[in-house]
Amino acid sequence: AVYRARAKALMEAATEEEGVLLSLAVVELGGEYFGIELEAIQEFCDIVRPCSIPCCPPHILGAMSLRGNLFTLFDLRAALNLPRATQASDKAVIVHASTWLGTGIGERAVGVAVDQVHDVIYLREEELQALPAALRKQHAAEVKGTAPYAGRTITVLNLSALLAREEWIVNETV
């Protein structure tokens, strides 16, 4: 309890000095770098034998079991206008998707397939740059902005909005 109190005090002091920090996991998907907020991430894992789900659209790769829990595994490439993968991803980020439109499901953990998990970074909110005008119209709700990272640009995703796309919700009986 003493260590937790000290850690909390140090975090608050650092936040006051540096301003509001955005904590992000930097992942690679289709050769592009994306940032996912750490508060939405439950864990990083390897994808081991995902089971296909019959009659599902191509953005649902299947289901995977992780320590007895079953997660739906998503491929975000179509939503991000990236080409289809030539080989299956072997890494996943387990995230909490809190807004599923029209389903009434509420918060639920799902898996997002990624090519690589690179880093965890902390950005000041003022470092986040607005989306270019060409992307703003199509992805304004799904992308929070861009930021420089290791000589490249990362796109910071609003994963809850991205996963809540109405056309992505499968609510059909077979």
Coordinates of C-alpha atoms in Angstrom, one line a residue:
A1 CA 0.0 0.0 0.0
V2 CA 2.9 2.3 0.8
Y3 CA 4.5 1.7 -2.6
R4 CA 1.2 2.3 -4.4
A5 CA 0.7 5.6 -2.6
R6 CA 4.2 6.7 -3.5
A7 CA 3.8 5.6 -7.2
K8 CA 0.5 7.5 -7.4
A9 CA 2.1 10.6 -5.9
L10 CA 4.9 10.4 -8.3
M11 CA 2.6 10.0 -11.3
E12 CA 0.5 13.0 -10.2
A13 CA 3.6 15.1 -9.8
A14 CA 4.9 14.1 -13.3
T15 CA 1.5 14.9 -14.8
E16 CA 1.5 18.3 -13.2
E17 CA 5.0 19.0 -14.6
E18 CA 4.4 17.7 -18.1
G19 CA 0.7 18.3 -18.6
V20 CA -1.7 15.6 -19.6
L21 CA 0.0 12.5 -21.1
L22 CA -1.5 10.2 -23.6
S23 CA -0.1 6.6 -23.1
L24 CA 0.0 4.6 -26.3
A25 CA 1.0 1.2 -27.6
V26 CA 2.7 1.5 -31.0
V27 CA 1.6 -1.3 -33.3
E28 CA 2.3 -2.1 -36.9
L29 CA -0.3 -3.1 -39.4
G30 CA 0.3 -3.4 -43.1
G31 CA 3.6 -1.4 -42.8
E32 CA 1.9 1.5 -41.1
Y33 CA 2.3 2.5 -37.4
F34 CA -0.7 3.0 -35.2
G35 CA -1.2 4.1 -31.6
I36 CA -3.7 2.5 -29.3
E37 CA -4.5 4.0 -25.9
L38 CA -3.2 1.8 -23.1
E39 CA -6.3 2.3 -21.0
A40 CA -8.2 0.3 -23.6
I41 CA -5.6 -2.6 -23.7
Q42 CA -6.0 -5.6 -21.5
E43 CA -2.9 -7.4 -22.8
F44 CA -0.7 -8.3 -25.8
C45 CA -0.5 -12.0 -26.9
D46 CA 0.4 -14.3 -29.7
I47 CA -2.4 -15.7 -31.9
V48 CA -2.5 -19.5 -31.6
R49 CA -4.8 -21.4 -33.9
P50 CA -7.8 -19.1 -34.3
C51 CA -11.0 -21.0 -35.1
S52 CA -12.9 -19.7 -38.0
I53 CA -16.5 -18.6 -37.4
P54 CA -18.9 -19.7 -40.3
C55 CA -20.9 -17.0 -42.1
C56 CA -18.9 -14.0 -40.8
P57 CA -17.7 -11.1 -42.8
P58 CA -13.9 -11.0 -43.7
H59 CA -13.0 -8.4 -41.0
I60 CA -13.7 -11.1 -38.4
L61 CA -10.8 -13.5 -38.5
G62 CA -12.3 -16.0 -36.1
A63 CA -12.3 -16.7 -32.4
M64 CA -9.3 -17.4 -30.2
S65 CA -9.0 -18.9 -26.7
L66 CA -6.6 -17.3 -24.2
R67 CA -6.4 -18.9 -20.8
G68 CA -10.0 -20.1 -21.0
N69 CA -11.5 -16.9 -22.3
L70 CA -12.9 -16.7 -25.8
F71 CA -12.2 -13.6 -27.9
T72 CA -13.5 -12.5 -31.3
L73 CA -10.5 -11.7 -33.4
F74 CA -10.8 -8.6 -35.8
D75 CA -8.7 -7.5 -38.7
L76 CA -8.7 -3.7 -39.0
R77 CA -7.1 -3.5 -42.4
A78 CA -10.3 -2.9 -44.3
A79 CA -11.4 -0.1 -42.0
L80 CA -8.0 1.6 -42.3
N81 CA -7.9 1.3 -46.1
L82 CA -4.9 -1.1 -45.9
P83 CA -4.3 -4.0 -48.3
R84 CA -5.3 -7.5 -47.2
A85 CA -2.5 -9.4 -45.5
T86 CA -0.5 -11.9 -47.5
Q87 CA 0.1 -14.0 -44.4
A88 CA -1.8 -14.3 -41.2
S89 CA -0.9 -12.0 -38.3
D90 CA 0.6 -13.9 -35.3
K91 CA 0.2 -11.1 -32.7
A92 CA -2.9 -9.7 -31.1
V93 CA -3.8 -6.9 -28.8
I94 CA -6.7 -7.7 -26.5
V95 CA -8.7 -4.6 -26.0
H96 CA -11.9 -3.5 -24.2
A97 CA -14.4 -2.3 -26.8
S98 CA -16.9 -0.2 -24.8
T99 CA -19.3 1.1 -27.4
W100 CA -21.0 -1.4 -29.7
L101 CA -23.8 0.4 -31.5
G102 CA -27.1 -1.2 -31.6
T103 CA -26.1 -4.4 -29.9
G104 CA -26.7 -3.6 -26.2
I105 CA -23.6 -5.7 -25.4
G106 CA -21.8 -2.9 -23.5
E107 CA -18.1 -3.4 -22.7
R108 CA -16.5 -6.6 -24.0
A109 CA -12.9 -7.7 -24.6
V110 CA -12.0 -8.5 -28.2
G111 CA -8.8 -9.3 -30.1
V112 CA -7.3 -7.1 -32.8
A113 CA -4.7 -8.8 -35.0
V114 CA -1.5 -6.8 -35.6
D115 CA 1.7 -7.5 -37.4
Q116 CA 4.0 -6.2 -34.7
V117 CA 3.9 -4.5 -31.3
H118 CA 6.8 -2.0 -31.2
D119 CA 6.7 0.2 -28.1
V120 CA 4.8 1.9 -25.4
I121 CA 5.1 5.7 -25.5
Y122 CA 3.8 8.7 -23.6
L123 CA 2.8 11.8 -25.6
R124 CA 1.7 15.2 -24.3
E125 CA -1.7 16.0 -25.8
E126 CA -0.2 19.1 -27.5
E127 CA 2.1 16.8 -29.5
L128 CA -0.9 15.2 -31.2
Q129 CA -1.5 16.8 -34.6
A130 CA -4.8 17.1 -36.3
L131 CA -5.7 14.8 -39.1
P132 CA -5.0 15.9 -42.7
A133 CA -8.1 17.3 -44.4
A134 CA -8.2 14.3 -46.8
L135 CA -8.7 11.9 -43.9
R136 CA -10.8 14.1 -41.6
K137 CA -14.0 13.6 -43.5
Q138 CA -13.8 9.8 -43.7
H139 CA -12.1 9.0 -40.3
A140 CA -12.8 12.0 -38.0
A141 CA -14.4 9.9 -35.3
E142 CA -12.1 6.9 -35.6
V143 CA -8.8 8.6 -35.6
K144 CA -7.7 11.1 -32.9
G145 CA -4.7 12.5 -34.8
T146 CA -1.1 11.8 -35.8
A147 CA 2.2 12.1 -33.9
P148 CA 5.9 11.7 -34.8
Y149 CA 7.5 8.5 -33.7
A150 CA 11.1 7.3 -34.5
G151 CA 11.3 9.2 -37.8
R152 CA 7.8 8.0 -38.8
T153 CA 4.3 9.1 -38.2
I154 CA 1.9 7.1 -36.1
T155 CA -1.9 7.4 -36.4
V156 CA -3.6 7.4 -33.0
L157 CA -6.8 5.4 -33.2
N158 CA -10.0 5.7 -31.3
L159 CA -10.5 2.0 -31.2
S160 CA -13.9 2.0 -29.6
A161 CA -15.3 4.1 -32.5
L162 CA -13.5 2.0 -35.1
L163 CA -14.9 -1.2 -33.7
A164 CA -18.4 0.3 -33.3
R165 CA -18.8 0.9 -37.1
E166 CA -22.4 -0.1 -37.9
E167 CA -21.4 -2.2 -40.9
W168 CA -19.0 -4.2 -38.7
I169 CA -21.7 -5.4 -36.3
V170 CA -22.8 -8.9 -37.1
N171 CA -26.3 -9.3 -35.8
E172 CA -27.8 -11.9 -38.0
T173 CA -29.3 -15.3 -37.5
V174 CA -28.2 -18.2 -39.7

